[in-house]
XYZ file of C-alpha atoms in Angstrom:
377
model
C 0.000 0.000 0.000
C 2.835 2.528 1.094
C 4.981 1.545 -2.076
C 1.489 2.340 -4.236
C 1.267 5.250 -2.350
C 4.739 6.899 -3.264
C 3.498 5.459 -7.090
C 1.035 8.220 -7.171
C -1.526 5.363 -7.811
C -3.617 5.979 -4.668
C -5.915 8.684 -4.900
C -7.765 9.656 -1.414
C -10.998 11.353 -0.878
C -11.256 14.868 -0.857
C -12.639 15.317 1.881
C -11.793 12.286 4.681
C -11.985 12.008 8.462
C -8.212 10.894 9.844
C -7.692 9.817 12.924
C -4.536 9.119 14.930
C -4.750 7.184 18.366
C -1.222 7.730 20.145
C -1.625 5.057 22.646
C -3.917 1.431 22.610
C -6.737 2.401 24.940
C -7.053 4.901 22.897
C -7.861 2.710 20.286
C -9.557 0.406 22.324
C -11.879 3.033 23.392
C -12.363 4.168 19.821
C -13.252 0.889 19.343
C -15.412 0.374 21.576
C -17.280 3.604 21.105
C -18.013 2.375 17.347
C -15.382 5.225 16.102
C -13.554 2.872 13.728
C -13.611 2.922 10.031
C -16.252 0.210 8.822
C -17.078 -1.688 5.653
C -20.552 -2.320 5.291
C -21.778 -3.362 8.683
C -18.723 -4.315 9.804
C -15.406 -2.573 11.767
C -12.521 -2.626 10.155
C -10.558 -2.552 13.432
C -11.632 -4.720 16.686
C -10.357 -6.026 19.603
C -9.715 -9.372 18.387
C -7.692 -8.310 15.447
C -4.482 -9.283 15.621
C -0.927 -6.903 16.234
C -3.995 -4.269 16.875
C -0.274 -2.304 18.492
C 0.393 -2.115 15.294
C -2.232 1.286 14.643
C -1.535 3.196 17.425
C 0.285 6.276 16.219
C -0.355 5.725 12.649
C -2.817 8.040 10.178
C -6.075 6.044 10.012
C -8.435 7.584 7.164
C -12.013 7.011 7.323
C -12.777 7.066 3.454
C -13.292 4.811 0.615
C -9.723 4.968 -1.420
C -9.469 4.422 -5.175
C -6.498 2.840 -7.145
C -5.830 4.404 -10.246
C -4.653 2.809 -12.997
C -2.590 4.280 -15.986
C -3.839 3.455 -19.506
C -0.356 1.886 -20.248
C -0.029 -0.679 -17.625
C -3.734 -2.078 -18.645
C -4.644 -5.377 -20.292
C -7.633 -3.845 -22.299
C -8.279 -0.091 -22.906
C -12.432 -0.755 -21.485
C -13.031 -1.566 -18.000
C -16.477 -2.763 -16.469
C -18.979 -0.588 -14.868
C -19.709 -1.019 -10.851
C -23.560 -1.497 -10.435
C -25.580 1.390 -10.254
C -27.733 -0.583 -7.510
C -26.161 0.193 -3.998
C -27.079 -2.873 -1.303
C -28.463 -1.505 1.265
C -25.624 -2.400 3.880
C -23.411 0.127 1.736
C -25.924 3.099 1.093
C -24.302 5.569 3.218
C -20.462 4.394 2.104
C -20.654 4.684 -2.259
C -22.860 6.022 -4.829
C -22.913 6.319 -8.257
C -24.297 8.204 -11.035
C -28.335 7.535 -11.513
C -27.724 4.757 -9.015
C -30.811 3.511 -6.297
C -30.692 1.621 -3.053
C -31.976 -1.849 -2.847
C -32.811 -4.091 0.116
C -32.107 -7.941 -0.381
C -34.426 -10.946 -0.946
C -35.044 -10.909 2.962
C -36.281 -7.728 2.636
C -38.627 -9.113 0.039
C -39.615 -12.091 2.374
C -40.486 -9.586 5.171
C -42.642 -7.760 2.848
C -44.862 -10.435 2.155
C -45.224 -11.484 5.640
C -46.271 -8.214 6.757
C -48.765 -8.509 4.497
C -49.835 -12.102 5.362
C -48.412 -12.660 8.607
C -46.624 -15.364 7.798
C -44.051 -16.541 4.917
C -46.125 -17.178 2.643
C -43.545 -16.965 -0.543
C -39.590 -17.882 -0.517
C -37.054 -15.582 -1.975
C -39.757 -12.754 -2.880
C -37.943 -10.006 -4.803
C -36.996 -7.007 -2.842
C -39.555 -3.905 -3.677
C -37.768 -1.507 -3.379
C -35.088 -2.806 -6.196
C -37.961 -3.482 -8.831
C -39.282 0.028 -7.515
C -35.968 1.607 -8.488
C -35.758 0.004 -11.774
C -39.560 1.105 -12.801
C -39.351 4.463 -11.420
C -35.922 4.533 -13.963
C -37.371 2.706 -16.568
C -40.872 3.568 -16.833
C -43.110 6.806 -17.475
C -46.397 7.851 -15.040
C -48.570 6.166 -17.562
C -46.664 2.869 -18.962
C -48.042 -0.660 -18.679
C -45.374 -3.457 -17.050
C -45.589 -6.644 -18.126
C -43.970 -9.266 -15.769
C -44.584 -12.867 -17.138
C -42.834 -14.387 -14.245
C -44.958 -12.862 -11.245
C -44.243 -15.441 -8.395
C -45.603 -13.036 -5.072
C -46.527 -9.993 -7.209
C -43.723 -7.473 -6.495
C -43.920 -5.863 -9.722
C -47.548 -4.825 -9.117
C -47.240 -4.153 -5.822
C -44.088 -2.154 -7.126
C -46.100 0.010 -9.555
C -48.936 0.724 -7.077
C -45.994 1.875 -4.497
C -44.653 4.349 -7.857
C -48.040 5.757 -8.443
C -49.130 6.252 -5.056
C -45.951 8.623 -4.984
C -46.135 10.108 -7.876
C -49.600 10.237 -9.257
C -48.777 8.010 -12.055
C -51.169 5.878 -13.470
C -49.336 3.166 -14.399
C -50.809 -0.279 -15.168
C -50.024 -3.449 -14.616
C -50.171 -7.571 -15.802
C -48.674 -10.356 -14.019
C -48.673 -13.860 -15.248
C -47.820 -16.388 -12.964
C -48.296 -20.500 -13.012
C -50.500 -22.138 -10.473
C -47.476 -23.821 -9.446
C -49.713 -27.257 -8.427
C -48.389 -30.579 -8.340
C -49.539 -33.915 -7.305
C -49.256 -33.813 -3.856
C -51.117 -30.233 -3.914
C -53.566 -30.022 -6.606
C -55.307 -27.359 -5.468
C -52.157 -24.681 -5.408
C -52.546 -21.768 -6.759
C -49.822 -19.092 -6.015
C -51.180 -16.759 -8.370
C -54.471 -16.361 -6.996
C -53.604 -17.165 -2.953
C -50.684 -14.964 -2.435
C -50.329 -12.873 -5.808
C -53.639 -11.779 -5.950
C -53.909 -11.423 -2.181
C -51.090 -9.216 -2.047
C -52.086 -6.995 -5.227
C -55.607 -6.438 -3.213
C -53.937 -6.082 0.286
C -51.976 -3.453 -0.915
C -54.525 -1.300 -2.356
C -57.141 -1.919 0.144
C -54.466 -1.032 3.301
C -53.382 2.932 1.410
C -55.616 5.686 0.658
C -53.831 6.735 -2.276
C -54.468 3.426 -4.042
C -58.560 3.837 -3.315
C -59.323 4.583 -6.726
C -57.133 1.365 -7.841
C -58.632 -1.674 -9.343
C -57.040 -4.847 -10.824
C -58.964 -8.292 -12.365
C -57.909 -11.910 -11.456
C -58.226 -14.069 -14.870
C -57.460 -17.774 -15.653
C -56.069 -18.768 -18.945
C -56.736 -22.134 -20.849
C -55.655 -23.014 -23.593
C -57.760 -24.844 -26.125
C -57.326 -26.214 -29.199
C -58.851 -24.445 -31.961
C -60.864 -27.866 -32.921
C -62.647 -27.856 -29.425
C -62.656 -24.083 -29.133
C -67.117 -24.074 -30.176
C -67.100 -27.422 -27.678
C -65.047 -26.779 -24.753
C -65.327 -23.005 -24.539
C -67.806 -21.754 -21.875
C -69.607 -18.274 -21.726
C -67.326 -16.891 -19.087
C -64.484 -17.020 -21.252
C -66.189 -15.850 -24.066
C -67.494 -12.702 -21.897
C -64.541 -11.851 -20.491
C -62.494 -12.340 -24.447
C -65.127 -9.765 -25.876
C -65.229 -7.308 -22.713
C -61.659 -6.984 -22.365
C -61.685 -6.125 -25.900
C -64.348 -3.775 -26.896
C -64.395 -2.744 -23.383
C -61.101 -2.675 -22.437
C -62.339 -4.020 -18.667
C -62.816 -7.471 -17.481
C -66.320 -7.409 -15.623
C -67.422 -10.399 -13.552
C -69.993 -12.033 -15.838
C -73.255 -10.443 -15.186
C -77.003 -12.720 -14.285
C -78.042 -13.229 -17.733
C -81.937 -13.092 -18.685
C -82.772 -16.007 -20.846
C -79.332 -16.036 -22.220
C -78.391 -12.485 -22.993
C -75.319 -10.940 -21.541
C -74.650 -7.717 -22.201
C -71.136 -6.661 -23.500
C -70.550 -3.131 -23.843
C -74.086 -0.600 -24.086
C -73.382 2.940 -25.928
C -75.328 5.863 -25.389
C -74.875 6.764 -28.929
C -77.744 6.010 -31.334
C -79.192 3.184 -29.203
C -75.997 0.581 -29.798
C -75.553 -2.148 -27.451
C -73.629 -5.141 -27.854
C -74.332 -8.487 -26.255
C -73.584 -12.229 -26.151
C -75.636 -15.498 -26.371
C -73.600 -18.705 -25.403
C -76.173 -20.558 -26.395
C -79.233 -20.269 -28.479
C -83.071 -20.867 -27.752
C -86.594 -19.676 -29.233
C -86.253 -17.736 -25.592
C -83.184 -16.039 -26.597
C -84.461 -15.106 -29.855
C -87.554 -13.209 -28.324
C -85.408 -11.685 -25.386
C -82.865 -10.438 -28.339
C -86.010 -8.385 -30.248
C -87.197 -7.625 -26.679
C -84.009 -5.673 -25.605
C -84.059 -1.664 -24.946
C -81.894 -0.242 -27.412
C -82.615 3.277 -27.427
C -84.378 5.708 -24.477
C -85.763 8.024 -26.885
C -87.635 5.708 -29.260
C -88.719 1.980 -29.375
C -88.395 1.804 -32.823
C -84.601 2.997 -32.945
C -81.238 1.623 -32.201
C -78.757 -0.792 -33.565
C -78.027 -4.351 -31.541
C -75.097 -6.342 -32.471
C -75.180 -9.913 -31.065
C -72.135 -12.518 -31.055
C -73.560 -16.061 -31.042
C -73.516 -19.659 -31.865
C -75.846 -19.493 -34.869
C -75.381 -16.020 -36.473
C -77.584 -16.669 -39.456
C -80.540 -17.331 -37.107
C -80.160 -14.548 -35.131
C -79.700 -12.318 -38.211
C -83.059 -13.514 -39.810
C -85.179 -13.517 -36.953
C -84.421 -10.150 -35.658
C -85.280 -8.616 -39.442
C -88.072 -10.438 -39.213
C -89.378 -9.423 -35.786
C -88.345 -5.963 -36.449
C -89.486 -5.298 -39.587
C -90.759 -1.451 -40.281
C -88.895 -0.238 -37.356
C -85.317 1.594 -37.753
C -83.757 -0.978 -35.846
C -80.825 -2.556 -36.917
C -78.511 -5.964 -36.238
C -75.236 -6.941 -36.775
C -75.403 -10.938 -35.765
C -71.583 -11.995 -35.807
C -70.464 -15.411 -35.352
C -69.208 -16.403 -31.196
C -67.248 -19.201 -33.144
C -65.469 -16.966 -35.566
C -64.563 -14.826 -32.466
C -63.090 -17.403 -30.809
C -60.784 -19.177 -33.704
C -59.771 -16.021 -35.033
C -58.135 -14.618 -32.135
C -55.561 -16.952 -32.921
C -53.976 -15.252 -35.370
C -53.570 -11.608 -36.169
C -55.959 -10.148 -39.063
C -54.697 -8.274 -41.994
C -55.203 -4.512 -42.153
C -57.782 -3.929 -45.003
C -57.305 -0.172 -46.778
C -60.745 -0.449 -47.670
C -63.473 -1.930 -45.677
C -66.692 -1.969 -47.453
C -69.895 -1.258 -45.474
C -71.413 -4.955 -46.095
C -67.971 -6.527 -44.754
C -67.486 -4.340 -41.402
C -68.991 -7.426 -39.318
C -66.762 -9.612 -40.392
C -63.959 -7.054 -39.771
C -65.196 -5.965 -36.427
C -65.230 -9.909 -35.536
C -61.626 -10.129 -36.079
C -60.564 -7.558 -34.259
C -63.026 -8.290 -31.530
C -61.199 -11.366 -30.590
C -57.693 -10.150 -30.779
C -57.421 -10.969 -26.935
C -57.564 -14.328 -27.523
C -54.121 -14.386 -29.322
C -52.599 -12.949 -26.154
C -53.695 -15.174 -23.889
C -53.127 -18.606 -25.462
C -50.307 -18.661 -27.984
C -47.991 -18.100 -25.359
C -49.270 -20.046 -22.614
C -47.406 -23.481 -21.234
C -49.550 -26.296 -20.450
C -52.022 -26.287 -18.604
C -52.851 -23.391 -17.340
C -51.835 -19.572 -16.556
C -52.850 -16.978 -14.208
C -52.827 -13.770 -15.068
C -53.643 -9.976 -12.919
């Protein structure tokens, strides 16, 4: 060290604390007294060290030293950046440019059991290191997509971000059940994700005006999709959307749910899982319009399009009412793939268009799913 010293290689802080102690109880009370130089958590000088004789009398500085290096002596011309995350054990001895404190996985793990009072997830990330990244990385009104969610820091994390800043960032976690055959009814997404993502908002004031949805994911294959597909997943496909919400699915009355209802012109859009004579006459029964029985436009998704279509212009007959029946099964398969931007949509083929794009969603929930199932906030 002294020989780097004379080398000019050392460079000292600016500004540092030194400290002589000209006899040992000096030292020892320094020691004692916590007035030692300390890495991390730790002093540098203790009782217990060995030849401890040997610093009394000798310039002791209480700063972080840096060796320099001269372009000549190095192996490559580029040297690696330090992290710009400082542990928290170190936050009042370094910092760097742009950099942001972060806690440790046991700070995660304590998170989640003040939230649960008890450990209810292993190695949760720490929140405030995926708060630092986001607040770095994202703007007030970005969507974060974490696909591995495990105890739901990430939301939790952008809750924490716009409860201090206003920001209405949004949020979707994807997570596994995580059952196996011992426990086949395991469900970390739901029990401790979820949980967490609704314990948060519920326990600040500044979250109030927060909501999130729980959804499950199955996959189907696009040969069983009219078979094995039920109407909840068909309601909440077509809400999230043309809504852009996911609703819990509503009482239905003789099979009609409604989707989406527009003030404009009368227009409501609804589903029928499946199809009856009921159906039919609570379809030509339906409100559309406040100002005028006669008025409004319905547009229906359901198993037998055709029927729907030709009963309704039937039954309403004379009246300006209008329909635009579009197939449940066509909104289904074709969310599997990605339609084709038409330049030109001609009037007569805008159902057909609006059914593609209508069941986009699908395509983002199953193509990338593993077997059998995901969760997703």
């Amino acid at each position: 060290m002294e020989e780097f010293i004379e080398l000019g290689q050392i460079i000292f802080p600016k500004e540092q604390r030194i400290a002589i102690w000209h006899t040992l109880e000096e030292l020892l009370n320094a020691i004692d007294n916590g007035q030692v130089p300390r890495s991390g958590k730790s002093a540098m000088l203790r009782r217990d060290l060995p030849d401890l004789e040997y610093w009394v009398g000798k310039r002791v500085g209480f700063g972080r030293p840096a060796f320099k290096r001269y372009k000549a002596d190095l192996r490559n011309d580029t040297q690696p950046l330090s992290s710009w995350i400082v542990p928290r054990a170190e936050e009042k001895e370094y910092e760097a440019e742009n950099s942001f404190v972060s806690g440790t996985n046991q700070e995660g793990s304590r998170d989640v059991a003040a939230l649960f009072g008890d450990k209810a997830f292993n190695y949760a990330k720490p929140l405030s290191l995926i708060q630092g990244l986001l607040a770095q990385a994202t703007r007030p009104n970005d969507t974060v997509l974490d696909f591995f969610a495990g105890s739901g820091t990430t939301g939790h994390a952008v809750l924490a971000l716009n409860a201090l800043d206003g920001g209405t960032r949004k949020f979707i976690l994807c997570s596994s059940t995580e059952a196996t055959d011992k426990e086949p009814a395991k469900n970390l997404c739901r029990d401790v994700c979820a949980e967490r993502i609704k314990k948060v908002i519920t326990a600040s004031d500044a979250l109030a005006h927060h909501t999130f949805a729980y959804l499950q994911l199955d996959k189907l294959a696009p040969g069983d999709t009219p078979f094995e597909s039920d109407c909840a997943q068909a309601f909440q496909l077509l809400t999230l959307r043309l809504g852009k919400v996911a609703r819990p699915v509503p009482a239905a009355s003789n099979g009609v749910k409604i989707l989406v209802q527009s003030s404009e012109q009368g227009a409501l859009t609804v589903l029928v899982h499946r199809l009856t004579a009921a159906t039919l006459d609570a379809l030509a029964a339906l409100p559309l319009s406040p100002a005028s029985a006669h008025h409004g436009h319905l547009r229906v998704y359901s198993t037998r399009p055709d029927t729907v279509r030709n009963h309704l212009q039937r039954v309403w007959a004379g009246t300006e009412r209008t329909v635009e029946s579009l197939s449940l099964e066509a909104a289904l398969l074709h969310g599997q793939i990605a339609p084709r931007r038409r330049s030109r949509v001609p009037a007569a083929a805008e159902p057909n268009a609006t059914d593609l794009i209508a069941s986009q969603a699908l395509n983002t929930g199953t193509s990338a799913l593993n077997e059998p199932k995901k969760e997703a906030l």
